[in-house]
Amino acid sequence: MRKIVIAIDGYSSCGKSTTAKAVAAELGYAYIDTGAMYRAVTLYLLERDIAFDDLPRIEQALHDIHIAFKRNRKTGRNELCLDGVIREDEIRQMRISNSVSEVSVIPAVRHTLVRQQQRMARKRGVVMDGRDIGTTVFPDAEVKVFMTADVLTRAERRQDELAAKNEYVLLEDIVENLRKRDHIDSTRTESPLRRAPDAVLLDTTHMVIEEQVDFVLERVSASLFSLAALGHDHNSGEAVI
């Protein structure tokens, strides 16, 4: 069966990562959490006291930093490795959430990570979630979904995630953080968060994860059926005769 790229974009805490992981597992595809990559850079800069406006030091850091994903055999999930060390839990902390959007607007950071993401998915057969996957990283993705949800619902989900890791944050603080990130992500000059013209909108406010996964899988099935019917060869862009 031909392999495609599935791009899932949208706002924070809409269920993008959980949905993307489940879709990838169902299809036997690779899963790439691009948001984790930006969080890793943020953690790297904070730990080394590199100011977000110190562009020469940031560019040097981007040459030195090594980001990869390693599968945890016990949990079955991909975990982010920063310079060979698993830092999955640390990059999910609120202090990283408070700064990641500021790091994400830096052009050098975006250019470096976009190139890396494109290399990771060059053979296709991948589910990638983030904020600019369907618009910048893979504008030719066969399936594009843009996820949104009510900000209070998103904040409650985020609060539950943090509490599960023994980090307790006031709901109003999370709402403020999400609104700040939404504004920065949507108004930045470099690859702003926006819905691609051909992306299907998915509002997850009143949906459980299983429903979200089914929604995406239905789009994947329709795309694969359409490609098979057309006899489309993605690599050449021509019909197979």
Tab-separated table of C-alpha atoms in Angstrom:
chain	number	residue	atom	x	y	z
A	1	MET	CA	0.000	0.000	0.000
A	2	ARG	CA	1.312	3.452	-0.895
A	3	LYS	CA	2.422	5.639	1.986
A	4	ILE	CA	1.309	9.216	2.499
A	5	VAL	CA	1.974	12.181	4.786
A	6	ILE	CA	-0.701	13.094	7.316
A	7	ALA	CA	-0.420	16.657	8.633
A	8	ILE	CA	-2.279	17.554	11.822
A	9	ASP	CA	-2.081	21.222	12.744
A	10	GLY	CA	-3.890	23.330	15.293
A	11	TYR	CA	-3.888	25.005	18.659
A	12	SER	CA	-2.225	23.671	21.793
A	13	SER	CA	-4.107	21.090	23.893
A	14	CYS	CA	-6.654	20.207	21.228
A	15	GLY	CA	-5.554	16.579	21.285
A	16	LYS	CA	-3.216	16.809	18.286
A	17	SER	CA	-0.405	14.686	19.670
A	18	THR	CA	-2.598	12.014	21.231
A	19	THR	CA	-4.639	11.714	18.052
A	20	ALA	CA	-1.574	11.704	15.813
A	21	LYS	CA	0.118	8.975	17.890
A	22	ALA	CA	-2.972	6.774	17.717
A	23	VAL	CA	-3.382	7.289	13.966
A	24	ALA	CA	0.285	6.452	13.392
A	25	ALA	CA	-0.018	3.297	15.486
A	26	GLU	CA	-3.150	2.218	13.598
A	27	LEU	CA	-1.466	2.678	10.215
A	28	GLY	CA	1.993	1.455	11.200
A	29	TYR	CA	3.375	4.901	10.334
A	30	ALA	CA	6.114	6.905	12.015
A	31	TYR	CA	4.954	9.660	14.357
A	32	ILE	CA	6.828	12.956	14.627
A	33	ASP	CA	5.925	15.450	17.354
A	34	THR	CA	7.281	18.709	15.956
A	35	GLY	CA	6.124	20.657	18.997
A	36	ALA	CA	8.453	18.538	21.126
A	37	MET	CA	11.346	19.640	18.926
A	38	TYR	CA	10.637	23.324	19.592
A	39	ARG	CA	10.270	22.537	23.289
A	40	ALA	CA	13.655	20.814	23.217
A	41	VAL	CA	15.332	23.891	21.745
A	42	THR	CA	13.606	26.020	24.385
A	43	LEU	CA	14.895	23.757	27.159
A	44	TYR	CA	18.397	23.834	25.678
A	45	LEU	CA	18.464	27.646	25.566
A	46	LEU	CA	17.040	28.068	29.069
A	47	GLU	CA	19.514	25.631	30.610
A	48	ARG	CA	22.408	27.535	29.072
A	49	ASP	CA	21.032	31.005	29.852
A	50	ILE	CA	20.973	31.922	26.172
A	51	ALA	CA	18.750	34.962	25.681
A	52	PHE	CA	16.055	34.592	23.036
A	53	ASP	CA	17.307	37.735	21.279
A	54	ASP	CA	20.960	36.617	21.215
A	55	LEU	CA	20.856	35.413	17.609
A	56	PRO	CA	24.580	34.576	17.215
A	57	ARG	CA	24.507	32.284	20.272
A	58	ILE	CA	21.216	30.742	19.160
A	59	GLU	CA	22.606	29.991	15.697
A	60	GLN	CA	25.644	28.366	17.280
A	61	ALA	CA	23.391	26.369	19.595
A	62	LEU	CA	21.420	25.090	16.605
A	63	HIS	CA	24.664	23.710	15.168
A	64	ASP	CA	25.504	21.969	18.457
A	65	ILE	CA	22.112	20.634	19.497
A	66	HIS	CA	21.031	17.107	18.573
A	67	ILE	CA	17.350	16.181	18.669
A	68	ALA	CA	16.034	12.686	18.068
A	69	PHE	CA	13.161	10.415	19.067
A	70	LYS	CA	13.620	7.083	20.795
A	71	ARG	CA	10.915	4.473	21.217
A	72	ASN	CA	10.285	3.407	24.805
A	73	ARG	CA	9.701	-0.340	24.660
A	74	LYS	CA	7.855	-0.372	27.987
A	75	THR	CA	5.363	2.387	27.193
A	76	GLY	CA	5.380	2.062	23.403
A	77	ARG	CA	5.722	5.816	22.974
A	78	ASN	CA	8.356	7.877	21.211
A	79	GLU	CA	10.344	9.979	23.656
A	80	LEU	CA	12.385	13.034	22.826
A	81	CYS	CA	16.145	12.773	23.242
A	82	LEU	CA	18.168	15.946	23.617
A	83	ASP	CA	21.863	15.352	23.020
A	84	GLY	CA	21.385	11.641	23.671
A	85	VAL	CA	19.423	12.036	26.906
A	86	ILE	CA	15.659	11.451	27.200
A	87	ARG	CA	14.061	14.730	28.308
A	88	GLU	CA	10.415	13.943	27.541
A	89	ASP	CA	9.036	14.932	30.949
A	90	GLU	CA	11.090	18.111	31.283
A	91	ILE	CA	10.001	19.558	27.936
A	92	ARG	CA	6.345	19.222	29.022
A	93	GLN	CA	6.769	21.401	32.096
A	94	MET	CA	4.892	24.691	32.389
A	95	ARG	CA	8.122	26.719	32.355
A	96	ILE	CA	8.781	25.413	28.842
A	97	SER	CA	5.184	26.078	27.777
A	98	ASN	CA	5.611	29.667	28.931
A	99	SER	CA	8.581	30.236	26.611
A	100	VAL	CA	8.256	27.890	23.637
A	101	SER	CA	6.210	30.277	21.470
A	102	GLU	CA	8.875	32.972	21.890
A	103	VAL	CA	11.513	30.528	20.673
A	104	SER	CA	9.305	29.309	17.834
A	105	VAL	CA	9.139	32.763	16.248
A	106	ILE	CA	12.923	32.910	15.768
A	107	PRO	CA	13.530	32.390	12.009
A	108	ALA	CA	16.790	30.456	12.455
A	109	VAL	CA	15.056	28.003	14.792
A	110	ARG	CA	12.160	27.452	12.425
A	111	HIS	CA	14.365	27.031	9.348
A	112	THR	CA	16.589	24.498	11.102
A	113	LEU	CA	13.751	22.398	12.515
A	114	VAL	CA	11.661	22.496	9.329
A	115	ARG	CA	14.602	21.100	7.358
A	116	GLN	CA	15.053	18.361	9.935
A	117	GLN	CA	11.337	17.518	9.884
A	118	GLN	CA	11.345	17.293	6.101
A	119	ARG	CA	14.326	14.922	6.213
A	120	MET	CA	12.574	12.746	8.791
A	121	ALA	CA	9.559	12.305	6.526
A	122	ARG	CA	11.238	12.157	3.124
A	123	LYS	CA	10.128	8.541	2.623
A	124	ARG	CA	6.569	9.441	3.642
A	125	GLY	CA	4.487	7.023	5.710
A	126	VAL	CA	4.417	9.541	8.564
A	127	VAL	CA	1.961	11.358	10.823
A	128	MET	CA	3.274	14.769	11.839
A	129	ASP	CA	1.578	17.247	14.151
A	130	GLY	CA	2.407	20.863	14.818
A	131	ARG	CA	1.367	24.330	13.724
A	132	ASP	CA	2.751	24.716	10.219
A	133	ILE	CA	2.918	21.167	8.871
A	134	GLY	CA	0.245	21.518	6.193
A	135	THR	CA	1.290	25.044	5.229
A	136	THR	CA	5.103	25.048	5.410
A	137	VAL	CA	6.695	21.705	6.263
A	138	PHE	CA	4.577	19.521	3.970
A	139	PRO	CA	2.234	21.660	1.863
A	140	ASP	CA	1.806	18.612	-0.398
A	141	ALA	CA	0.588	16.339	2.430
A	142	GLU	CA	-2.174	14.070	1.187
A	143	VAL	CA	-4.251	14.491	4.363
A	144	LYS	CA	-4.440	17.770	6.270
A	145	VAL	CA	-6.449	18.300	9.443
A	146	PHE	CA	-6.666	21.530	11.424
A	147	MET	CA	-7.736	21.055	15.042
A	148	THR	CA	-9.303	23.600	17.349
A	149	ALA	CA	-11.285	23.629	20.603
A	150	ASP	CA	-12.721	26.021	23.159
A	151	VAL	CA	-9.908	27.595	25.200
A	152	LEU	CA	-11.425	26.573	28.550
A	153	THR	CA	-11.713	22.962	27.404
A	154	ARG	CA	-8.103	23.072	26.248
A	155	ALA	CA	-6.975	24.533	29.576
A	156	GLU	CA	-8.772	21.821	31.540
A	157	ARG	CA	-7.113	19.136	29.407
A	158	ARG	CA	-3.726	20.728	29.904
A	159	GLN	CA	-4.287	20.977	33.659
A	160	ASP	CA	-5.109	17.258	33.796
A	161	GLU	CA	-1.952	16.407	31.835
A	162	LEU	CA	0.208	18.432	34.213
A	163	ALA	CA	-1.483	17.014	37.304
A	164	ALA	CA	-0.782	13.496	36.055
A	165	LYS	CA	2.910	14.458	36.223
A	166	ASN	CA	2.558	16.005	39.687
A	167	GLU	CA	2.679	19.577	38.417
A	168	TYR	CA	-0.283	21.595	39.670
A	169	VAL	CA	-1.102	24.876	37.915
A	170	LEU	CA	-4.105	27.172	38.359
A	171	LEU	CA	-6.644	26.930	35.542
A	172	GLU	CA	-6.610	30.702	34.970
A	173	ASP	CA	-2.824	30.628	34.549
A	174	ILE	CA	-3.129	27.934	31.901
A	175	VAL	CA	-5.874	29.873	30.084
A	176	GLU	CA	-3.610	32.952	30.058
A	177	ASN	CA	-0.702	30.867	28.762
A	178	LEU	CA	-2.795	29.337	25.969
A	179	ARG	CA	-4.156	32.711	24.850
A	180	LYS	CA	-0.652	34.173	24.833
A	181	ARG	CA	0.670	31.244	22.795
A	182	ASP	CA	-2.278	31.417	20.390
A	183	HIS	CA	-1.568	35.096	19.748
A	184	ILE	CA	2.169	34.649	19.249
A	185	ASP	CA	1.746	31.559	17.057
A	186	SER	CA	-0.951	33.154	14.889
A	187	THR	CA	0.728	36.534	14.378
A	188	ARG	CA	4.384	35.566	13.958
A	189	THR	CA	5.977	36.482	10.635
A	190	GLU	CA	7.660	33.111	10.113
A	191	SER	CA	5.225	30.260	9.316
A	192	PRO	CA	2.263	31.505	11.389
A	193	LEU	CA	-0.338	29.119	12.751
A	194	ARG	CA	-3.147	29.080	10.212
A	195	ARG	CA	-5.433	26.611	8.561
A	196	ALA	CA	-4.271	25.486	5.115
A	197	PRO	CA	-6.933	26.104	2.442
A	198	ASP	CA	-7.261	22.358	1.835
A	199	ALA	CA	-7.212	21.316	5.513
A	200	VAL	CA	-10.323	19.785	7.072
A	201	LEU	CA	-11.439	21.571	10.251
A	202	LEU	CA	-11.868	19.400	13.366
A	203	ASP	CA	-13.357	21.017	16.494
A	204	THR	CA	-12.573	18.675	19.382
A	205	THR	CA	-14.379	20.610	22.140
A	206	HIS	CA	-17.011	17.904	22.613
A	207	MET	CA	-15.099	14.933	21.231
A	208	VAL	CA	-13.215	12.106	22.911
A	209	ILE	CA	-9.895	10.907	21.506
A	210	GLU	CA	-11.418	7.837	19.861
A	211	GLU	CA	-13.748	10.056	17.841
A	212	GLN	CA	-10.875	12.274	16.786
A	213	VAL	CA	-8.829	9.285	15.669
A	214	ASP	CA	-11.754	7.864	13.686
A	215	PHE	CA	-12.254	11.253	12.016
A	216	VAL	CA	-8.651	11.340	10.785
A	217	LEU	CA	-8.626	7.683	9.743
A	218	GLU	CA	-11.739	8.243	7.631
A	219	ARG	CA	-9.917	11.028	5.783
A	220	VAL	CA	-6.901	8.784	5.312
A	221	SER	CA	-9.043	5.999	3.863
A	222	ALA	CA	-10.726	8.422	1.488
A	223	SER	CA	-7.363	9.818	0.371
A	224	LEU	CA	-5.847	6.379	-0.237
A	225	PHE	CA	-8.933	5.281	-2.159
A	226	SER	CA	-8.794	8.424	-4.293
A	227	LEU	CA	-5.088	7.983	-5.014
A	228	ALA	CA	-5.586	4.333	-5.934
A	229	ALA	CA	-8.468	5.222	-8.245
A	230	LEU	CA	-6.356	7.848	-9.982
A	231	GLY	CA	-3.339	5.547	-10.231
A	232	HIS	CA	-1.304	8.456	-8.882
A	233	ASP	CA	2.438	8.142	-8.519
A	234	HIS	CA	3.369	10.716	-5.862
A	235	ASN	CA	7.062	10.762	-6.702
A	236	SER	CA	6.592	11.609	-10.346
A	237	GLY	CA	3.383	13.566	-10.053
A	238	GLU	CA	2.102	11.688	-13.115
A	239	ALA	CA	-0.591	9.095	-13.576
A	240	VAL	CA	0.614	5.523	-13.781
A	241	ILE	CA	-0.512	3.936	-17.060
